[in-house]
GROMACS .gro file of C-alpha atoms in nm:
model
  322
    1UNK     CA    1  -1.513  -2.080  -0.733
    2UNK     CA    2  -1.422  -1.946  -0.380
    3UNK     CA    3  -1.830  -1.912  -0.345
    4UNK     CA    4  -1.893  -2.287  -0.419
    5UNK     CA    5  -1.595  -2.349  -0.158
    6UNK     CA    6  -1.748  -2.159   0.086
    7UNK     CA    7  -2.052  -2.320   0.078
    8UNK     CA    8  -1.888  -2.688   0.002
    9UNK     CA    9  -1.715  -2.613   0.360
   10UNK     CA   10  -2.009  -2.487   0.552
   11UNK     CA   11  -2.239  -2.745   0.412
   12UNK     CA   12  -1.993  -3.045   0.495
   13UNK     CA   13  -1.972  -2.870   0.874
   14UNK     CA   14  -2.335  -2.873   0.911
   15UNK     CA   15  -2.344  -3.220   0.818
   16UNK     CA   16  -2.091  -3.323   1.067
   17UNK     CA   17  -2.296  -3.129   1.382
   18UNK     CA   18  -2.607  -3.261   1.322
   19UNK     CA   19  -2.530  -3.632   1.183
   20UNK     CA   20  -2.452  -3.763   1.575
   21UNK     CA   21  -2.750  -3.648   1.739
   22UNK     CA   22  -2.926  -3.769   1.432
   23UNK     CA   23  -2.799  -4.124   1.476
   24UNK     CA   24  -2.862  -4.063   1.813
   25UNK     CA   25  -3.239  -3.983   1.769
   26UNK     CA   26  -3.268  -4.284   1.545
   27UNK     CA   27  -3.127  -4.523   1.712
   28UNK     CA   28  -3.321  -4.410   2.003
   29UNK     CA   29  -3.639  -4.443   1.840
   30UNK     CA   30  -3.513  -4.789   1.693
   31UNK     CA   31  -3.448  -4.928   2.047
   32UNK     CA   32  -3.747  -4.770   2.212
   33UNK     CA   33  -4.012  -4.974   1.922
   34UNK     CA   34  -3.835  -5.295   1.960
   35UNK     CA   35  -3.689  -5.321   2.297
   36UNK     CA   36  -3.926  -5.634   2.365
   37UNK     CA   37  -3.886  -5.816   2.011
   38UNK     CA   38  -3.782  -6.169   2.118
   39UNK     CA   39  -3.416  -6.083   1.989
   40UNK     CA   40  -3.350  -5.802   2.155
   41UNK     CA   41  -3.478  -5.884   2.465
   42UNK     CA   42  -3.231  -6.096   2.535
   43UNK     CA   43  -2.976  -5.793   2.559
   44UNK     CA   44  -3.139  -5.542   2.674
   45UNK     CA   45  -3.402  -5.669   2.972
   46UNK     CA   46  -3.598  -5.346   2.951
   47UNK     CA   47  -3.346  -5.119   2.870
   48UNK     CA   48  -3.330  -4.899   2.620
   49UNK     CA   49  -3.053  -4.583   2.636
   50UNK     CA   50  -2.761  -4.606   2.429
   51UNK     CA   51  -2.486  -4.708   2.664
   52UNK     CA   52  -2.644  -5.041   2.752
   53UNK     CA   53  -2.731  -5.141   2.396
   54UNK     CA   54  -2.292  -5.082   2.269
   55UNK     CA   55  -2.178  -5.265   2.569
   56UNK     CA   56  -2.478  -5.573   2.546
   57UNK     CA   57  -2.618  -5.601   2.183
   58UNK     CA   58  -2.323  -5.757   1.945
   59UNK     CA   59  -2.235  -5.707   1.578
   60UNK     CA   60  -2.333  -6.050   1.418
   61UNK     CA   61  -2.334  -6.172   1.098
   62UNK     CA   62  -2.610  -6.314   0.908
   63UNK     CA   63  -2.621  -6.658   0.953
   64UNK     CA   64  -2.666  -6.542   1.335
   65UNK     CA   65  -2.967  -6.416   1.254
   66UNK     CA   66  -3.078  -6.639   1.018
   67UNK     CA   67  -3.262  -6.906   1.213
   68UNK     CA   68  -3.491  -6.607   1.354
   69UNK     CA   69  -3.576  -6.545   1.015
   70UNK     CA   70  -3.649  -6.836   0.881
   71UNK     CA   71  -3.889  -6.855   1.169
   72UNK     CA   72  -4.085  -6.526   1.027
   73UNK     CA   73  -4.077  -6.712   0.661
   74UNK     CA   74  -4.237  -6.969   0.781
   75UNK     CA   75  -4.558  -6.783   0.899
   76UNK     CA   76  -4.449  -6.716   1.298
   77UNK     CA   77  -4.586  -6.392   1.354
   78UNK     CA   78  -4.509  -6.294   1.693
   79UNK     CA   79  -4.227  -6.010   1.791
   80UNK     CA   80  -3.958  -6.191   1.673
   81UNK     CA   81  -3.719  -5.964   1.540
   82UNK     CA   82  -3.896  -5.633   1.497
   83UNK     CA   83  -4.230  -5.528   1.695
   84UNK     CA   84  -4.384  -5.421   1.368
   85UNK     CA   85  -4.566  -5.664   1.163
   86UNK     CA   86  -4.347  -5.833   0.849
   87UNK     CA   87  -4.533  -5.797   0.506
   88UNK     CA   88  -4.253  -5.934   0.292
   89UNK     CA   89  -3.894  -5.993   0.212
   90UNK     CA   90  -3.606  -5.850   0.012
   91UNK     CA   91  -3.450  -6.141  -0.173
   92UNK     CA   92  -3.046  -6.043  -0.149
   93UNK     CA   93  -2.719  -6.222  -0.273
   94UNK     CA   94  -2.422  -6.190  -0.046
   95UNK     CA   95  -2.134  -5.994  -0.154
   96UNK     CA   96  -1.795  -5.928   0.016
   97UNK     CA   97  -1.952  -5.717   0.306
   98UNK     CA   98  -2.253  -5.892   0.350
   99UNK     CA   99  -2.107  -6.092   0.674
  100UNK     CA  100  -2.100  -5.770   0.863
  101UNK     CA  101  -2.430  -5.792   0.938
  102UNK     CA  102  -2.489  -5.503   1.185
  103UNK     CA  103  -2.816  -5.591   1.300
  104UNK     CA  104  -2.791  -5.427   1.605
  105UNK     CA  105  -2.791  -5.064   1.375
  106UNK     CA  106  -3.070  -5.209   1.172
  107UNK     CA  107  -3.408  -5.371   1.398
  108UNK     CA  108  -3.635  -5.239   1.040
  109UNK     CA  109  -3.561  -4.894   1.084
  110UNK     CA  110  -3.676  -4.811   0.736
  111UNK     CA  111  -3.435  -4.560   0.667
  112UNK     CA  112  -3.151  -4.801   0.780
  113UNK     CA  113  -3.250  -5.105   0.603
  114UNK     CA  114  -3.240  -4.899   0.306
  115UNK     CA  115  -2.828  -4.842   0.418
  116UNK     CA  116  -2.793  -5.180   0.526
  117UNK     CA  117  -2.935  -5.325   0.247
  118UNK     CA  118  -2.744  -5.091   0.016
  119UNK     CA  119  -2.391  -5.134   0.148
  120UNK     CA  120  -2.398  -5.454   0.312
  121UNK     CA  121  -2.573  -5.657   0.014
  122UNK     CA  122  -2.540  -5.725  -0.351
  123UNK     CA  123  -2.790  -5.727  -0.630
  124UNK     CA  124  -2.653  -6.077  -0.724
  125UNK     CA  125  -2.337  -6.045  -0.851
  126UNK     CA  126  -2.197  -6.376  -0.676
  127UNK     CA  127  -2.318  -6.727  -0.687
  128UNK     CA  128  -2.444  -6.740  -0.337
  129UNK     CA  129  -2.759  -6.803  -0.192
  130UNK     CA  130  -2.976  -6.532  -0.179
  131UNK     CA  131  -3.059  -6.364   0.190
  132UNK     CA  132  -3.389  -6.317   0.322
  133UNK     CA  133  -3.447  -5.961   0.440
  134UNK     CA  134  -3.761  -5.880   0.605
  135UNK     CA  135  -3.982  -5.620   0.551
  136UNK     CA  136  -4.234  -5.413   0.739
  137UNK     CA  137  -4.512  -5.218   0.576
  138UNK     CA  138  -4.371  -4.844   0.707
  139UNK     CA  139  -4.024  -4.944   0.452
  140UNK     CA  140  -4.270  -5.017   0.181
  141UNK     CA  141  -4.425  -4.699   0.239
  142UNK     CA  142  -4.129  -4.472   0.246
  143UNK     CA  143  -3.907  -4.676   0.046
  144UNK     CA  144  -3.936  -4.505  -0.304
  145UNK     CA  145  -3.978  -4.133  -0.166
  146UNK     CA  146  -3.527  -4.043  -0.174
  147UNK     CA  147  -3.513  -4.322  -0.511
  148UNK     CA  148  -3.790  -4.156  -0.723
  149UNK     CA  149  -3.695  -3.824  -0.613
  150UNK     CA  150  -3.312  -3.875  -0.667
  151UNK     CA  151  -3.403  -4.020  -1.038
  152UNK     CA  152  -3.646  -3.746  -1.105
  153UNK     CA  153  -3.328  -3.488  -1.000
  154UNK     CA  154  -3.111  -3.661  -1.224
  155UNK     CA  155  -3.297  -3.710  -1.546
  156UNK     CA  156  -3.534  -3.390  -1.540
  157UNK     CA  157  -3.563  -3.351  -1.942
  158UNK     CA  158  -3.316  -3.589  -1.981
  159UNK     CA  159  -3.377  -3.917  -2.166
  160UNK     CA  160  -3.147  -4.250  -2.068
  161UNK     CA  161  -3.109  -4.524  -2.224
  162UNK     CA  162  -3.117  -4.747  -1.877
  163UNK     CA  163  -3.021  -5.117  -1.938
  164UNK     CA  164  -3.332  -5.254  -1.599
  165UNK     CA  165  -3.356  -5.618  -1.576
  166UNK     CA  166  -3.584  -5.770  -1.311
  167UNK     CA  167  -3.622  -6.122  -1.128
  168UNK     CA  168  -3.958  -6.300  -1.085
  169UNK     CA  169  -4.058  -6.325  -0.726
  170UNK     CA  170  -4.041  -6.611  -0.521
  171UNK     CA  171  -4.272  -6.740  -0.237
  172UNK     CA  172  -4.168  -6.782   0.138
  173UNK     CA  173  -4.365  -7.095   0.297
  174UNK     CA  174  -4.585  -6.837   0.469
  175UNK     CA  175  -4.706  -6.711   0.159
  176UNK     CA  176  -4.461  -6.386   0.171
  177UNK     CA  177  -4.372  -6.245  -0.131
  178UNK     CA  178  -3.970  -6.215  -0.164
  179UNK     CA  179  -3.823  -6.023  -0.447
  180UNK     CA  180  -3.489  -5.829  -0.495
  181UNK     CA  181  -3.480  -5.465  -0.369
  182UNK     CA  182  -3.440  -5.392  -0.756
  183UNK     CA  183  -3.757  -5.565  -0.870
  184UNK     CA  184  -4.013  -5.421  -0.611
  185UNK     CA  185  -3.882  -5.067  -0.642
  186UNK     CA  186  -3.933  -5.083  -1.005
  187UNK     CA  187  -4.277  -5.196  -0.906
  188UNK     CA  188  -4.392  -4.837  -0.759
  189UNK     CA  189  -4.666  -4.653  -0.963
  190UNK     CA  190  -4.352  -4.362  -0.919
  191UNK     CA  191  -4.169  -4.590  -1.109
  192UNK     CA  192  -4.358  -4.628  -1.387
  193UNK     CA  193  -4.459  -4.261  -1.447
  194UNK     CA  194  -4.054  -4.178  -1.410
  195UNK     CA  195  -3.985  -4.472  -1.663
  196UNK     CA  196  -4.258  -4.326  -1.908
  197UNK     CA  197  -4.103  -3.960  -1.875
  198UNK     CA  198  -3.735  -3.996  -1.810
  199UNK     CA  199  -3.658  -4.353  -2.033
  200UNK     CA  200  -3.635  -4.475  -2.385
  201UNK     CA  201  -3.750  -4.869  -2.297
  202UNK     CA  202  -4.134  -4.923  -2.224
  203UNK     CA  203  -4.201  -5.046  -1.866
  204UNK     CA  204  -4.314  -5.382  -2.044
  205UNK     CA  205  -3.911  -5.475  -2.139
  206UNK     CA  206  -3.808  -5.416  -1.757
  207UNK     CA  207  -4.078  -5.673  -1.680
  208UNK     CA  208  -4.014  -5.912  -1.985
  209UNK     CA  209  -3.914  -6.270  -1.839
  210UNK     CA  210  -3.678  -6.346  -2.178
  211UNK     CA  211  -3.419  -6.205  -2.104
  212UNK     CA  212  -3.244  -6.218  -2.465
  213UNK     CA  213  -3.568  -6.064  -2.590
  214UNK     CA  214  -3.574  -5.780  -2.271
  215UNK     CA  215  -3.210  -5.708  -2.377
  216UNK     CA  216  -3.353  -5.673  -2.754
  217UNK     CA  217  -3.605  -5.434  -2.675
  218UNK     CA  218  -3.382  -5.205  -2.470
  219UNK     CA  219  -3.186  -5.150  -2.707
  220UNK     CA  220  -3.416  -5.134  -2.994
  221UNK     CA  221  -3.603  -4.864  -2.794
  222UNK     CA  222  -3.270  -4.682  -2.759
  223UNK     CA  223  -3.159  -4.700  -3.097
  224UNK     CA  224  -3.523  -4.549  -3.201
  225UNK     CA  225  -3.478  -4.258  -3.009
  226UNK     CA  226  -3.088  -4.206  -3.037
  227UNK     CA  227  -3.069  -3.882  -3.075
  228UNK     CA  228  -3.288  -3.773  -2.783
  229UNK     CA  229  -3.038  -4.065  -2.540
  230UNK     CA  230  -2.802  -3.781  -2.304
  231UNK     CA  231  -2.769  -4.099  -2.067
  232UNK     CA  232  -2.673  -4.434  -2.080
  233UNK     CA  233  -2.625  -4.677  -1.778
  234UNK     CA  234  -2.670  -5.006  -1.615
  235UNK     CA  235  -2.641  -5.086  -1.293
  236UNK     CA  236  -2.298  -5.263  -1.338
  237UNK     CA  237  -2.037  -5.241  -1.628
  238UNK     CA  238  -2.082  -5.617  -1.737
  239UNK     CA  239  -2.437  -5.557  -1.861
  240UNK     CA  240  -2.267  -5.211  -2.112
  241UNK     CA  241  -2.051  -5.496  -2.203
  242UNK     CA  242  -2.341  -5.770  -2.284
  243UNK     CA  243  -2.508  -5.465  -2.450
  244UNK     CA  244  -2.245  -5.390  -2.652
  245UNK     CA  245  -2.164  -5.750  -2.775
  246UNK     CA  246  -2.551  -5.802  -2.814
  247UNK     CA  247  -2.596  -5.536  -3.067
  248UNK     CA  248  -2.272  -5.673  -3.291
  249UNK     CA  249  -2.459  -6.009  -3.283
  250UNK     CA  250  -2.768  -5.812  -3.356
  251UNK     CA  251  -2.766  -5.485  -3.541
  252UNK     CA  252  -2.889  -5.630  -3.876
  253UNK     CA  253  -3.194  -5.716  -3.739
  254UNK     CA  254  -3.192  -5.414  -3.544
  255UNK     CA  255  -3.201  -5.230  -3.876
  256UNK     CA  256  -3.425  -5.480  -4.018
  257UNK     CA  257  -3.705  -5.338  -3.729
  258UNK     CA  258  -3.610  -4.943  -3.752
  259UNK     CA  259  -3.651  -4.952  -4.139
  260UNK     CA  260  -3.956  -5.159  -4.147
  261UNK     CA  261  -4.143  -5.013  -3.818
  262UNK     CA  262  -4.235  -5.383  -3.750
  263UNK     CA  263  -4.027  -5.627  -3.484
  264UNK     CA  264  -3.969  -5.965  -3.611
  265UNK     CA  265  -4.148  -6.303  -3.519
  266UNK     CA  266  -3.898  -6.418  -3.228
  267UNK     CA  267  -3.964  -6.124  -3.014
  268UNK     CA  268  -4.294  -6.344  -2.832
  269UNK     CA  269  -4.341  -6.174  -2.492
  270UNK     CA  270  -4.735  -5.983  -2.506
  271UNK     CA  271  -4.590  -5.692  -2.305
  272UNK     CA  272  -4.305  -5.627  -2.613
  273UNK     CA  273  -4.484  -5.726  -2.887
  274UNK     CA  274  -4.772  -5.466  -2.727
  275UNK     CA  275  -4.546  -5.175  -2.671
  276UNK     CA  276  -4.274  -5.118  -2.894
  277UNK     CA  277  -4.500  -5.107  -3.208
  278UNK     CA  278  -4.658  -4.809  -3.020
  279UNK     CA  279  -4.314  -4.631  -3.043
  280UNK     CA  280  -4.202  -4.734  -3.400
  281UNK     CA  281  -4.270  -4.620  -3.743
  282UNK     CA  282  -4.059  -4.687  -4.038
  283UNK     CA  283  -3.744  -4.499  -4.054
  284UNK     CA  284  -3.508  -4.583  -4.356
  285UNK     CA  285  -3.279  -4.298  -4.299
  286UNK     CA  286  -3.221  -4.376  -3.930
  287UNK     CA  287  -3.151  -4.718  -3.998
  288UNK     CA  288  -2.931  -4.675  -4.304
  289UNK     CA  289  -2.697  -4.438  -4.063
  290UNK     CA  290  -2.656  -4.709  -3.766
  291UNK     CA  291  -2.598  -4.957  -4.023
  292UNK     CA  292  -2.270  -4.752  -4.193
  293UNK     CA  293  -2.210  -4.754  -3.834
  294UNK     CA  294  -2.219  -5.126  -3.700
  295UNK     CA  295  -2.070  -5.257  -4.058
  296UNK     CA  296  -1.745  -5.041  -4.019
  297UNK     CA  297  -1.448  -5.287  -3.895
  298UNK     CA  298  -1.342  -5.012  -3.621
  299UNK     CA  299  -1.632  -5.047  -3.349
  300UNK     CA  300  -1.359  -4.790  -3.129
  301UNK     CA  301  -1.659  -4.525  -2.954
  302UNK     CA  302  -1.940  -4.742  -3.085
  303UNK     CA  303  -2.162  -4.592  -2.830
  304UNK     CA  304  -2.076  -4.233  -2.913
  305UNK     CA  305  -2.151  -4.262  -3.273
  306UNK     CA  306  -2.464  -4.445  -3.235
  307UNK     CA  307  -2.599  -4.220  -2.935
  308UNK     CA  308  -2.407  -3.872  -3.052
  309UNK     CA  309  -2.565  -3.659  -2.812
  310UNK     CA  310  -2.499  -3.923  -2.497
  311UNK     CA  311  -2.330  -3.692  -2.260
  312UNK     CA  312  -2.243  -3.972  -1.943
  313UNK     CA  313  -2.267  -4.350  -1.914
  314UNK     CA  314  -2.338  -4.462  -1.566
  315UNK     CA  315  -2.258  -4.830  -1.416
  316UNK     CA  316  -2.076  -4.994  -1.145
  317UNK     CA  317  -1.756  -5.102  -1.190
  318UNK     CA  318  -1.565  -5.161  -0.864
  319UNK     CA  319  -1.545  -5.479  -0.650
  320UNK     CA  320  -1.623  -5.806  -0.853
  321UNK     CA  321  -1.669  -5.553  -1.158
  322UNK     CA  322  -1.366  -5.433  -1.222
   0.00000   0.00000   0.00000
């Protein structure tokens, strides 16, 4: 244990000597691409070292920033706010944060617009309108690299049971594409070869637009695999808790499916109806034992006794979610 200390300690000290000249080098590189964007021009006159931009460039919130972007969505294409072309947008709710808008750490660095967008903004968990966050091609091609290699880490042999839901995309009146942060990351080829490895549900239920029958087929694919499931998450609490209510409302039918190796009539999206058959075959046994399960009048550690060998369930529940 001292070992791991040890090495705890003298990572964590390396961290803290190199992260300010990091920040340092980024910012630099940040200020030096986009010194003569339209926005920050107005600050900085020519400038770019680090002492000018704290004392001229202010922390502003969105709706500061807001009119400059609704410029872009509307097919401007000069340096407005950053020097590098916009290709689309990140479609974001506003959460309790989201009014610190630090633009002036942001400009479309694509490593911090990955930050910002991750601790400043909400997948949708309020009723607000969502935010318009734009995108340049460089993001979009270094975007997935730390997600699909942090997933790979994390499920390497390991199957999950991952409760995805996605969002159509919308249109800006350019013609951008703008779609939550969620939604296009799930739309990487990486993505898909990780889902077909690492996940019980067939890309086709992440992408189904029902979603009552996406929640079905989740869960169906879950329950059809349950004893290979060493993971189970979502990425907040109240979708475990929809889950779990869903499969009370739904477990005879559930059965129904697992017994007979067919999915019944309702289920009407192509991309289901194509690929859970592919994964099914009749299993009588399997769904005789969830059924003792689900028609016992105690439902206390439901999801341990119909996922036994489920080692961790994984959501969100701070902030609006607990």
């Amino acid at each position: 244990m001292a070992e791991y200390s040890y090495e705890f300690e003298d990572g964590m000290k390396m961290i803290e000597e190199i992260t300010p000249s990091k920040h340092e080098e980024i910012l630099g590189q940040i200020l030096h691409r986009n010194a003569g964007t339209e926005y920050l021009s107005r600050y900085l006159n020519g400038k770019t070292d680090k002492t000018h931009f704290k004392s001229n460039v202010p922390i502003v919130a969105y709706e500061d920033i807001k009119p400059y972007i609704d410029r872009i969505a509307s097919g401007e294409t000069l340096n407005i706010l950053s020097a590098d072309p916009v290709v689309e947008f990140y479609r974001r709710r506003e959460s309790f944060y989201s009014d610190l808008f630090f633009f002036s750490l942001q400009v479309f660095h694509p490593l911090i617009i990955l930050i910002q967008s991750r601790l400043f903004c909400s997948s949708g968990t309020s009723g607000e309108k969502p935010k318009l966050i734009p995108v340049t091609a460089e993001i979009l091609n270094l975007r997935h690299n730390p997600f699909t290699a942090t997933l790979v880490t994390l499920t390497k042999k390991v199957k999950r049971l991952e409760l995805i839901f996605t969002k159509p995309d919308t249109e800006t009146p350019c013609g951008l594409k703008a779609s939550s942060l969620s939604t296009s990351l799930y739309k990487e080829d990486g993505f898909r070869n990780i889902i077909s490895q690492h996940h019980t549900s067939p890309f086709e239920a992440i992408f189904c637009s029902d979603p009552k029958q996406s929640m079905y087929c989740h869960l169906l694919a879950g329950l059809i695999r349950r004893d290979e499931v060493r993971i189970i998450s979502a990425a907040f609490s109240a979708a475990l808790l929809r889950a779990i209510k869903f499969i009370e409302d739904y477990w005879t039918e559930l059965c129904f499916n697992i017994r007979s190796g067919q999915l019944r009539d309702w289920i009407t999206d192509s991309g289901c109806r194509n690929a859970i058959p592919s994964t099914m075959e009749p299993n009588p046994k399997s769904a005789e034992s969830i059924q003792n399960i689900c028609s016992c009048k105690s439902w206390e550690g439901i999801i341990r006794k119909l996922w036994p060998n489920a080692k961790c369930i994984s959501a969100i529940s701070t902030g609006v979610m607990s």
